[in-house]
Short mmCIF file of C-alpha atoms and ligand atoms in Angstrom, two decimals:
data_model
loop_
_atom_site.label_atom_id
_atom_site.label_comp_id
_atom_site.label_asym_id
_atom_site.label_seq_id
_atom_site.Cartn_x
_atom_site.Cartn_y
_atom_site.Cartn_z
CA UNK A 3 68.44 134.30 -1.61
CA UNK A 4 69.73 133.02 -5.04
CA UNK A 5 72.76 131.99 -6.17
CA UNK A 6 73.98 134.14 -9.60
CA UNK A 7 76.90 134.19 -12.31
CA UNK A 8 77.73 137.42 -13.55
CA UNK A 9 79.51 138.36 -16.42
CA UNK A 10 81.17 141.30 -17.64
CA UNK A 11 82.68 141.44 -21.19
CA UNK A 12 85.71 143.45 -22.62
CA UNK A 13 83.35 146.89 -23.37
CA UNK A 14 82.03 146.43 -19.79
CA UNK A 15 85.55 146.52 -17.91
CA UNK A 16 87.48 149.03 -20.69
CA UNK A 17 88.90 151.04 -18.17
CA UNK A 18 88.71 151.81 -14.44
CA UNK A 19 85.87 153.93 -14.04
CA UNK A 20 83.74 150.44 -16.47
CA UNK A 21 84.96 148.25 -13.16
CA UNK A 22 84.13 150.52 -10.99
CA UNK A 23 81.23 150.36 -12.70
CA UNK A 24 80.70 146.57 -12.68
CA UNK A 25 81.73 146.42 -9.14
CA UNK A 26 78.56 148.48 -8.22
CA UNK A 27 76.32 145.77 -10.27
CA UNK A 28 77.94 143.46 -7.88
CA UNK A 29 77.39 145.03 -5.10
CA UNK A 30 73.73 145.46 -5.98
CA UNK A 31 73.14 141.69 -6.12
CA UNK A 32 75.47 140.91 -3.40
CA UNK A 33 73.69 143.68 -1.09
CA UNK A 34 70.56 142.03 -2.23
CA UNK A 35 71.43 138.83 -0.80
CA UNK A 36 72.90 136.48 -3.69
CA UNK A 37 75.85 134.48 -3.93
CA UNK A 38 77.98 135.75 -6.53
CA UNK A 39 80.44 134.66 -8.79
CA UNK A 40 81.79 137.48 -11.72
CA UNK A 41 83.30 135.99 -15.08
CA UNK A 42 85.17 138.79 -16.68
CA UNK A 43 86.76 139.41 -20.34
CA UNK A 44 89.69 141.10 -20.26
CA UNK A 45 89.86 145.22 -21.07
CA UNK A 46 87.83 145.70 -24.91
CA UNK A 47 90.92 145.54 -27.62
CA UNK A 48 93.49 143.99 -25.35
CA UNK A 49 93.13 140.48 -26.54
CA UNK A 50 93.43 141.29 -30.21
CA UNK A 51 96.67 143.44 -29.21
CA UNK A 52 98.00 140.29 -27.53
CA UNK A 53 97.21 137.82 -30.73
CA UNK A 54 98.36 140.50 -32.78
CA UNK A 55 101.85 140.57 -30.89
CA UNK A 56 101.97 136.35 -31.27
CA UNK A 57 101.59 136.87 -34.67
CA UNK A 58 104.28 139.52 -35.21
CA UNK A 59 106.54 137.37 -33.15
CA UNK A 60 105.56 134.18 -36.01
CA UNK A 61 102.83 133.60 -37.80
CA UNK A 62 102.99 130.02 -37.20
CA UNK A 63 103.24 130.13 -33.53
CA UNK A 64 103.30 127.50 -31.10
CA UNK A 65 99.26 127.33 -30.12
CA UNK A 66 101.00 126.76 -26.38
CA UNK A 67 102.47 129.63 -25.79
CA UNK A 68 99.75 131.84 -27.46
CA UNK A 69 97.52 130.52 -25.05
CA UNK A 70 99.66 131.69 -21.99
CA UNK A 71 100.06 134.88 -23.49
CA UNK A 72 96.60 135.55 -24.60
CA UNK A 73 95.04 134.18 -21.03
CA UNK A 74 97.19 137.45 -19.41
CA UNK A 75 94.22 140.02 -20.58
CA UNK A 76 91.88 138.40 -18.27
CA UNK A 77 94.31 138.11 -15.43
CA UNK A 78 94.49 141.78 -15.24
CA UNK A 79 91.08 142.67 -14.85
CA UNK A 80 89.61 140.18 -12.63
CA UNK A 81 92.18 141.43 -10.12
CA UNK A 82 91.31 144.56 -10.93
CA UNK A 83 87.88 143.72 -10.16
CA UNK A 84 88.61 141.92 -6.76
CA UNK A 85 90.56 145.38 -5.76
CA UNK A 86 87.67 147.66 -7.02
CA UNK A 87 85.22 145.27 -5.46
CA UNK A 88 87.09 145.67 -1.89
CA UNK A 89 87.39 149.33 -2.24
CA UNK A 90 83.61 149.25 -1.83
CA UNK A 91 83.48 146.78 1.37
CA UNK A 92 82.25 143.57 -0.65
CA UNK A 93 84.66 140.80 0.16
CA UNK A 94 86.10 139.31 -3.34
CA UNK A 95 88.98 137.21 -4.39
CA UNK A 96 90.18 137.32 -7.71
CA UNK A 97 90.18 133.55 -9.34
CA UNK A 98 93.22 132.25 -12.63
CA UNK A 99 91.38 129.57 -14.69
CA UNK A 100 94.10 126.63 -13.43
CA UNK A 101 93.20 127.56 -9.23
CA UNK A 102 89.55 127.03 -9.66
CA UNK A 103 90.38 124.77 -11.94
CA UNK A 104 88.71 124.88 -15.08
CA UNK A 105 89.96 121.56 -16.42
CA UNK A 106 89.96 121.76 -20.20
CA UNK A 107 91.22 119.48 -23.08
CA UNK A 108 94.12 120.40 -24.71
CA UNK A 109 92.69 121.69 -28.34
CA UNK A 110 95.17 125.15 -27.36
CA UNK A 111 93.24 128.35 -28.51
CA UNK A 112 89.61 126.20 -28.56
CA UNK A 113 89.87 123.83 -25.86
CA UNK A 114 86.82 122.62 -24.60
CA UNK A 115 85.51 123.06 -20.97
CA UNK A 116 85.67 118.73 -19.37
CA UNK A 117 85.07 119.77 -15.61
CA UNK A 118 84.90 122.06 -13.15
CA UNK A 119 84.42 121.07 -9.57
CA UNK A 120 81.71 123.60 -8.41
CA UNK A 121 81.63 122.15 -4.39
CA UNK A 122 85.03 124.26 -3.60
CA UNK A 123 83.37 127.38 -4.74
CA UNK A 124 80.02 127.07 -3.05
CA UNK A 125 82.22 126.17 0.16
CA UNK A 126 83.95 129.72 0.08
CA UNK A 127 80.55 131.30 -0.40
CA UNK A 128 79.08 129.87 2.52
CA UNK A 129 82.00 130.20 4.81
CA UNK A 130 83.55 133.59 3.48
CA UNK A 131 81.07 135.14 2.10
CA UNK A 132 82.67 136.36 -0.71
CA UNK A 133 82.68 136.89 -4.35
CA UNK A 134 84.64 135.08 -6.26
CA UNK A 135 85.68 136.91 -9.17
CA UNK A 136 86.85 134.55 -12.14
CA UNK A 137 89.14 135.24 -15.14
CA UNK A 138 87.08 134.24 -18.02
CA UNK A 139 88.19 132.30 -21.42
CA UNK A 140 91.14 130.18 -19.56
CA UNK A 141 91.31 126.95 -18.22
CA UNK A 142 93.94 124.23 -17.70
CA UNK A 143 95.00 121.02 -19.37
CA UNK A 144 95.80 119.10 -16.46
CA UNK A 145 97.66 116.31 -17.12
CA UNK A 146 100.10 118.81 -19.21
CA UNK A 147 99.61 121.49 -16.47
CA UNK A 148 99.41 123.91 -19.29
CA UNK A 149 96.74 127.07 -19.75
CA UNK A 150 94.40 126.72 -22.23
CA UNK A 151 92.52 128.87 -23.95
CA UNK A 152 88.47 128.90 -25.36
CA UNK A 153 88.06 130.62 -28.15
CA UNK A 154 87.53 133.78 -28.93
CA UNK A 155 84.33 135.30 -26.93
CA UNK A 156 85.01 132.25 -24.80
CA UNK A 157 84.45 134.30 -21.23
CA UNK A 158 80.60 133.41 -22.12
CA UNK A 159 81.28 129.66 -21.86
CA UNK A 160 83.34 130.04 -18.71
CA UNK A 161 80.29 131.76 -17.52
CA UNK A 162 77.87 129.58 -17.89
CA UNK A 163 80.28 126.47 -17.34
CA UNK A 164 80.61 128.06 -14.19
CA UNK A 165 76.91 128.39 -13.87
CA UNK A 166 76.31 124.98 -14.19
CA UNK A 167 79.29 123.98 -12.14
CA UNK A 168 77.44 125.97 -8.95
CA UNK A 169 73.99 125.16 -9.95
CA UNK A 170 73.02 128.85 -10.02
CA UNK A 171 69.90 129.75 -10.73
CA UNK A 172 71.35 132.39 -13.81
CA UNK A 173 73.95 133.32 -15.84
CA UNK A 174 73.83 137.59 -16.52
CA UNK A 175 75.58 137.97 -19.63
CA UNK A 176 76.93 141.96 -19.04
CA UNK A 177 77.60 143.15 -22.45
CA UNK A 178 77.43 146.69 -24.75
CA UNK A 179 73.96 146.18 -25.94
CA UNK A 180 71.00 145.67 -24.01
CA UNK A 181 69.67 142.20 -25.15
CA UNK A 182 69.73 139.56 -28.29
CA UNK A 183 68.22 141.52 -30.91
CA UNK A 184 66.59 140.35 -34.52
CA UNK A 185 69.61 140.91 -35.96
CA UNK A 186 72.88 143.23 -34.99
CA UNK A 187 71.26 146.57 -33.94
CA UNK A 188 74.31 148.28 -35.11
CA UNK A 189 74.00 147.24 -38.49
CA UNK A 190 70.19 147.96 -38.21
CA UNK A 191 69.32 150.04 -36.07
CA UNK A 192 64.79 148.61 -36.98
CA UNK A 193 66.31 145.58 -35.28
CA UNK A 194 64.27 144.76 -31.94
CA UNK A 195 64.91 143.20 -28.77
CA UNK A 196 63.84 140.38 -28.17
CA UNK A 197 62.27 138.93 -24.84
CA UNK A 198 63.11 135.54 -25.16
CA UNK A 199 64.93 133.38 -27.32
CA UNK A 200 64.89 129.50 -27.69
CA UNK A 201 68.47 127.53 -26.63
CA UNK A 202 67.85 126.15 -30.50
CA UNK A 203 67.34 129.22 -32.53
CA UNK A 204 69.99 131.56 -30.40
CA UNK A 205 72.24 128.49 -30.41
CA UNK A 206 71.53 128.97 -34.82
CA UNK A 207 71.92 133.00 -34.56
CA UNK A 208 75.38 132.12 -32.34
CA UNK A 209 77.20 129.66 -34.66
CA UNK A 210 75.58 131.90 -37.90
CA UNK A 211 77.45 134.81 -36.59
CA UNK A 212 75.55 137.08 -33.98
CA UNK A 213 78.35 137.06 -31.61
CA UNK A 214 76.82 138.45 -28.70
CA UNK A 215 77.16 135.17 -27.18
CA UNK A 216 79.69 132.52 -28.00
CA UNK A 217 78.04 129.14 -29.36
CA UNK A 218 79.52 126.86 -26.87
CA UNK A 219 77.99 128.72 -24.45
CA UNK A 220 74.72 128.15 -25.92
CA UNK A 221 75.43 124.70 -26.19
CA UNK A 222 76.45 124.53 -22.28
CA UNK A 223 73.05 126.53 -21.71
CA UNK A 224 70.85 123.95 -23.43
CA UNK A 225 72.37 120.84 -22.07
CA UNK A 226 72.40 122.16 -18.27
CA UNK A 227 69.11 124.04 -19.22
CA UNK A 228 70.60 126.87 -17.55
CA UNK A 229 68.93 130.34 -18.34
CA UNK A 230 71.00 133.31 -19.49
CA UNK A 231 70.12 136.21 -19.06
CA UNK A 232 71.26 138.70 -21.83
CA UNK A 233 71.67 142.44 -20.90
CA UNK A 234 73.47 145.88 -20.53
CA UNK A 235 76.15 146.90 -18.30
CA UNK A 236 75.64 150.38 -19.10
CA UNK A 237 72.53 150.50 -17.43
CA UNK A 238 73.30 152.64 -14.24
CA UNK A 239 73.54 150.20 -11.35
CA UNK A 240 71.71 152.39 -8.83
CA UNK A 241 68.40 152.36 -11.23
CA UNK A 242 68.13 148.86 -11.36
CA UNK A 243 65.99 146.92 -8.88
CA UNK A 244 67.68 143.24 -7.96
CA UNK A 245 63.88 141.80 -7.52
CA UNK A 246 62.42 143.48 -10.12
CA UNK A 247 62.51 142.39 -14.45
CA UNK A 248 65.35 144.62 -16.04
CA UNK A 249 65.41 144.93 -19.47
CA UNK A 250 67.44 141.76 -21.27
CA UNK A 251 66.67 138.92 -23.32
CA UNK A 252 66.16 135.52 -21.65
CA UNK A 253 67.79 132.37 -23.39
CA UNK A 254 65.53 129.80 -22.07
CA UNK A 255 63.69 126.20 -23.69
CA UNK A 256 60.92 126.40 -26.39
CA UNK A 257 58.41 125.56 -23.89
CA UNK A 258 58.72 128.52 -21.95
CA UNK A 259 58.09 130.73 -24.91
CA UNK A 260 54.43 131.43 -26.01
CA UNK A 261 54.59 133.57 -28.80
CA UNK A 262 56.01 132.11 -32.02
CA UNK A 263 57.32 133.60 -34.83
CA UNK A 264 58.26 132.21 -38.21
CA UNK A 265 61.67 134.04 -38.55
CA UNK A 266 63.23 134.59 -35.22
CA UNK A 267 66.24 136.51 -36.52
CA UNK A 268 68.94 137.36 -38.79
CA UNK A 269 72.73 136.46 -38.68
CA UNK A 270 75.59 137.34 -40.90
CA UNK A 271 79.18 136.68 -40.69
CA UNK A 272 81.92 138.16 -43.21
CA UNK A 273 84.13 135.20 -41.88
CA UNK A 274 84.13 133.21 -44.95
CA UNK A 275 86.17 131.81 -47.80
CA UNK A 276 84.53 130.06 -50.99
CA UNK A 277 86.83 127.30 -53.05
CA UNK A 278 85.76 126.19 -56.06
CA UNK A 279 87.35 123.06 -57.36
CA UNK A 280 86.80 123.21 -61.60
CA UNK A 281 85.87 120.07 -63.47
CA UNK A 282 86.40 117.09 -61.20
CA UNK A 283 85.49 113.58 -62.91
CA UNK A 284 81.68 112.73 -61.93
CA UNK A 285 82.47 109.26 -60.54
CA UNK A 286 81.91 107.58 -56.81
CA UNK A 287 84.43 109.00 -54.26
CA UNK A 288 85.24 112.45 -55.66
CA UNK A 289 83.39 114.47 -52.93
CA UNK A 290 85.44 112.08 -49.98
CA UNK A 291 89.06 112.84 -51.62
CA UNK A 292 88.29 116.56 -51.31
CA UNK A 293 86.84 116.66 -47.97
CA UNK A 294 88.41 113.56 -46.06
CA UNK A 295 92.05 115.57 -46.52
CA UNK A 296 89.99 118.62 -45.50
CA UNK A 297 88.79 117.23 -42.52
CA UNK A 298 91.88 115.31 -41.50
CA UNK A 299 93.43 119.30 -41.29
CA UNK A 300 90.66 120.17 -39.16
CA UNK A 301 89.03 122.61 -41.42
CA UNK A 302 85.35 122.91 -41.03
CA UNK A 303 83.58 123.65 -44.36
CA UNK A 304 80.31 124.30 -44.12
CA UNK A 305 78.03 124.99 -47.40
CA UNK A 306 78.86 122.63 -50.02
CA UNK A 307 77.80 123.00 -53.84
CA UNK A 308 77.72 120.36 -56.52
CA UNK A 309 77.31 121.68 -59.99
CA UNK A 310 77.96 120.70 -63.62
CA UNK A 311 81.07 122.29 -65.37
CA UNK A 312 80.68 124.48 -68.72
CA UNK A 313 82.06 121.74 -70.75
CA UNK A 314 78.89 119.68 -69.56
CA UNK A 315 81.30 116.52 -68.82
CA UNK A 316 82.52 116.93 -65.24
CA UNK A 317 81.36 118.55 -62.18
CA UNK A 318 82.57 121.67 -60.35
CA UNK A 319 82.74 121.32 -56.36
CA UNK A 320 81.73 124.85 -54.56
CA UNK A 321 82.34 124.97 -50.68
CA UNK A 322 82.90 127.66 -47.99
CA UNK A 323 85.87 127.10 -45.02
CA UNK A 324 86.28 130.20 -42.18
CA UNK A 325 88.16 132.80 -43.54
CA UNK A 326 91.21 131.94 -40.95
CA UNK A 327 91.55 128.43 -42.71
CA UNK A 328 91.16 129.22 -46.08
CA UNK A 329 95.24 129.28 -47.42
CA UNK A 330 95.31 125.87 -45.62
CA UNK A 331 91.96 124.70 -47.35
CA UNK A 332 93.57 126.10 -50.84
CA UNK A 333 97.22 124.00 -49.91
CA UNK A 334 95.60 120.81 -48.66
CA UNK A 335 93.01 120.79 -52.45
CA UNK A 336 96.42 121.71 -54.16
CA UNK A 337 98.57 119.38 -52.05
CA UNK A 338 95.86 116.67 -53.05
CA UNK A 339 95.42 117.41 -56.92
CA UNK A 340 96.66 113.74 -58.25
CA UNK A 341 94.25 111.87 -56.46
CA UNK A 342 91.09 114.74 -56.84
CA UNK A 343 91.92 115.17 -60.68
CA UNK A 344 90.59 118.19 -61.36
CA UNK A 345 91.42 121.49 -64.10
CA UNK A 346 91.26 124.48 -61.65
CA UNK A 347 90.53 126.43 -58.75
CA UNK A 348 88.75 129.53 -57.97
CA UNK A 349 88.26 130.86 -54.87
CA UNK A 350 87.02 134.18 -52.94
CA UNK A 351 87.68 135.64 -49.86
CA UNK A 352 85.11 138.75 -50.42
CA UNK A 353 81.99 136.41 -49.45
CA UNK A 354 79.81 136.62 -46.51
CA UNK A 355 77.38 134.11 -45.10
CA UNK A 356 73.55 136.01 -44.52
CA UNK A 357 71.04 133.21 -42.22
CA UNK A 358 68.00 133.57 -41.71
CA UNK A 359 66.53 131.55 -38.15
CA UNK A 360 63.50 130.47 -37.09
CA UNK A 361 61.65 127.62 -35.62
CA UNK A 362 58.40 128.60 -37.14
CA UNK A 363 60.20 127.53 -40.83
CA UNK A 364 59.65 123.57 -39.63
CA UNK A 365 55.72 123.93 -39.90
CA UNK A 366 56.19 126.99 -42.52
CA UNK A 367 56.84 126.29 -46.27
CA UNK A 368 58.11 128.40 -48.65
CA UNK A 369 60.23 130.70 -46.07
CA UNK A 370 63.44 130.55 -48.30
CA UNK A 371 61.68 131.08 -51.62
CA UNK A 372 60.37 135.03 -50.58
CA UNK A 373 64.12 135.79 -49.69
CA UNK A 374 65.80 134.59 -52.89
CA UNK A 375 62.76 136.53 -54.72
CA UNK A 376 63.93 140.03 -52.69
CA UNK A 377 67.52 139.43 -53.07
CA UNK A 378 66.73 138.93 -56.96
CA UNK A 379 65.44 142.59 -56.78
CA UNK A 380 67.92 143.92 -55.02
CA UNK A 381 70.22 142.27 -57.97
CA UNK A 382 71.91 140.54 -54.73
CA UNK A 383 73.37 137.14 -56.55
CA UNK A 384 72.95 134.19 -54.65
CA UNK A 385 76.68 132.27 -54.88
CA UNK A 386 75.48 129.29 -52.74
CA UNK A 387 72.57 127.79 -50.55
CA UNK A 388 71.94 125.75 -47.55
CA UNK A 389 69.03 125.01 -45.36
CA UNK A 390 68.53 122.95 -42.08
CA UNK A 391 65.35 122.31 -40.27
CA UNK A 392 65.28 125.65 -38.56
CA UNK A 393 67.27 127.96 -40.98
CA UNK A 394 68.81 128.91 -44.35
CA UNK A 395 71.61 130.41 -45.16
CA UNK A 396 72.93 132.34 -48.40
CA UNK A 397 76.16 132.96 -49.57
CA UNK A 398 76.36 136.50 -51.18
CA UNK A 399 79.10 139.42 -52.30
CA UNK A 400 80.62 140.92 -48.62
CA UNK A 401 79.64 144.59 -50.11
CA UNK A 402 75.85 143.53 -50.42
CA UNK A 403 76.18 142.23 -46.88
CA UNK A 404 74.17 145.08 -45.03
CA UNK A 405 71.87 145.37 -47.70
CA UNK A 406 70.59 141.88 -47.69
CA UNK A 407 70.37 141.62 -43.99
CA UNK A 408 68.06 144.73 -43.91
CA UNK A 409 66.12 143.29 -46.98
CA UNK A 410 65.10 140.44 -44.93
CA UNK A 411 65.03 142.05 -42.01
CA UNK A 412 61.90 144.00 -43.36
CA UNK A 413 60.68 141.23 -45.59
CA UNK A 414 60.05 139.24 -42.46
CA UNK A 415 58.44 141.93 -40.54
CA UNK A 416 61.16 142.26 -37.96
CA UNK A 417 61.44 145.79 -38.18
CA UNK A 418 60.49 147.83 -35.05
CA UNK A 419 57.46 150.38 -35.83
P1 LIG B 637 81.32 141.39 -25.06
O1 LIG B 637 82.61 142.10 -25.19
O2 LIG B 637 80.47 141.93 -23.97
O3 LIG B 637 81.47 139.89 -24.98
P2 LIG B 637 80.62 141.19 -27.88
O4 LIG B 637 81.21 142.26 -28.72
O5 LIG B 637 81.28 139.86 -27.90
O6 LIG B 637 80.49 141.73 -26.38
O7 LIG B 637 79.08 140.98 -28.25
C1 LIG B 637 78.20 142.08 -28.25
C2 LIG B 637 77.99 142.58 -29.66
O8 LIG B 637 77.32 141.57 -30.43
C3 LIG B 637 77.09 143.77 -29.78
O9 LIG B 637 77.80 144.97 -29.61
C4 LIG B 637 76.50 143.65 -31.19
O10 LIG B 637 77.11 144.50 -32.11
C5 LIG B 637 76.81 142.21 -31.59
N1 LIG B 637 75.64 141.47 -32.08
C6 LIG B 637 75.61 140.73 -33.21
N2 LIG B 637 74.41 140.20 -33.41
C7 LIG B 637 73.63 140.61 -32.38
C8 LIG B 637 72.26 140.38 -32.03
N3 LIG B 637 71.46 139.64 -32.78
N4 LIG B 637 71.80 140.95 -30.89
C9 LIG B 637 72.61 141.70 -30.10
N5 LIG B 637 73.90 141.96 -30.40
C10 LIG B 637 74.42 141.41 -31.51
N1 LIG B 638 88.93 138.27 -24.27
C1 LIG B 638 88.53 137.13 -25.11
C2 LIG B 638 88.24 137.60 -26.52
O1 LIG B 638 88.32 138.78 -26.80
C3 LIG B 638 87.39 136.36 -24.53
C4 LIG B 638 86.09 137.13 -24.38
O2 LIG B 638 86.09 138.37 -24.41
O3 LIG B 638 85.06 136.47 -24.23
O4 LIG B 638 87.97 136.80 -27.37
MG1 LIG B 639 81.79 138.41 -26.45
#
């Protein structure tokens, strides 16, 4: 007998017949033997609708109350669950983030996950028997008493918070596609599943874009080295055996995986906003008066580019900031002219972010030379560059996105025969 987290997200529980669905996956393990706990997203669309409404109501909400009313979508369907789950004769109790309680910190809309006192839960499941079925992507700033949100795709780090909280011995990550592939398999559809991936490199696909799983969760994984299991909810329930391997990718260390590859994987996000501050004086402290005011607003800018200008005096600063903070980014340069001195500012929104991962690239030279060579071809320009130990990324036009990603995709030989 193990002890297992499952967890459905918002494709998986769409409508009624999708939990009746997922209630038959629990029933399978539960049947089998397992103690079970069930994470769910709420219904696929719903939370957008709900952050949609905030931001109809005012666009500068308070991050408060759009963390009450974003944590309803979740609400809904792990009740939903509990019912559907009782329907079929499995004892189940539907679980708000604040009654477990998930105790968070109080960074409304991306709190982070502090605590969560596992003991209570592993006390119902020995003297209930039942499943405790958990509304995912909530918790609860205690000393405030207010609900917090994760994120979005946060229901993966309840899940594996959760997890690690119970000491189970796996997280299922239920989702629309049947593992972590080489690179999005709907934007190409050579990608491959893959059997295993590293915490490091999936942890690199996550915060590069792949959302299949949120980073944090990743993060959570590799500190708790707690496997997670990637796979489909839309494989019928009544095929699969509980003892046998189903199909799925396992997130799991580097020294459980043999085989090696150079590139693992490809990850692109359309996320992104590129500033360019014009002409800047080329003297000590320039680069700290653009980013300390930056950083004080809690924008995250991520590749940075440090360039001559065309009148061969001063430098041009190039950096990228998510998409979502990039008026802010533009206000706080603008707000902070006088002390930056600089001529101008350009700036794009039509940018996207194209990585390329791999933990065979720290023994490997030469990895990021072939792909600027076959984006040349392609007469992709490259607008920026970064590289880390395991991974580069490039900064290219958002309408050359797909093509670059499948450029790689083949240059690297991930594409399935
Ligand atoms: P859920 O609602 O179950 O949390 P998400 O939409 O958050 O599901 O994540 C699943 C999606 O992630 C897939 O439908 C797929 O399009 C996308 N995705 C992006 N990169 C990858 C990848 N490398 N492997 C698998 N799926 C990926
Ligand atoms: N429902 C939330 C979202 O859409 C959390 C999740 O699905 O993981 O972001
Ligand atoms: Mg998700």
């Amino acid at each position: 007998m193990g002890r297992l987290v499952m967890k459905f997200g918002g494709t998986s529980v769409a409508n009624i017949d999708r939990i009746r669905n997922v209630a038959q996956h629990v029933k399978r393990e539960v049947d089998a033997g397992h103690e079970v706990a069930v994470v769910v997203s709420a219904m696929s669309g719903k939370t957008n609708e709900l952050v949609a409404w905030c931001t109809e109501v005012s666009p500068m909400h308070d991050a408060r109350e759009y963390d009450a009313i974003v944590a309803s979508g979740e609400l809904v369907t792990a009740g939903l669950l509990a019912i559907a789950l009782q329907t079929i004769g499995i004892q189940a109790r539907s679980w708000q983030g604040w009654q477990i309680p998930i105790k968070t910190s109080d960074a409304h809309a991306s709190a982070r996950i502090d605590e969560i006192d596992g003991d209570k839960l592993i006390k119902r499941f020995k003297e209930r028997k039942e499943v405790a079925v958990i509304a995912g992507f909530q918790g609860i700033h205690e000393p405030t008493g207010r609900v917090t949100t994760l994120g979005r795709g946060g229901s993966d780090t309840s899940a594996v918070a959760i997890a690690a909280a119970i000491k189970a011995d796996r997280c299922d990550i239920y989702t629309d596609v049947d593992g972590v592939y080489t690179t999005d398999p709907r934007v190409v559809p050579k990608a491959q599943r893959m059997n295993k991936v590293a915490f490091e490199e999936m942890l690199e696909l996550a915060s590069q874009g792949a959302k299949v799983l949120q980073v944090r969760s990743v993060e959570l994984g590799m500190t708790h080295n707690m496997p997670i299991f990637v796979r489909s909810s839309f494989d019928k329930p009544e095929d699969i055996d509980p003892h046998g391997t189903p199909p799925g990718t396992l997130i799991c260390s580097e020294e459980e995986i043999m085989e090696s590859h150079v590139v693992t994987g490809i990850a692109f996000s359309k996320d992104e906003a590129q500033i360019s501050v014009r002409q800047i004086e080329d003297k000590p402290g320039v680069a700290a008066s653009i980013f300390v005011p930056l950083a004080e607003a809690n924008i995250n800018v991520d590749m940075i580019v440090q360039n001559v200008s065309e009148d061969g005096k001063t430098t041009d600063l190039t950096f990228t900031v998510p998409a979502t903070d990039y008026a802010r980014a533009k206000e706080t340069i603008t707000a902070a002219k006088a002390k930056i001195g600089y001529a101008r500012i350009d700036s794009a929104t039509d940018v996207a972010k194209v990585s390329v991962i791999g933990s065979g690239m720290r023994s490997h030279a030469g990895v990021a030379a072939q792909a600027f060579a076959a984006l040349s071809e392609r007469q992709i320009n490259i607008r920026a560059i970064t590289t880390s130990e395991i991974k580069f990324s490039v900064l290219i036009d958002t309408a050359y996105t797909e093509l670059a990603v499948r450029t790689l995709h083949t240059l690297y030989g991930l594409d399935k025969a």
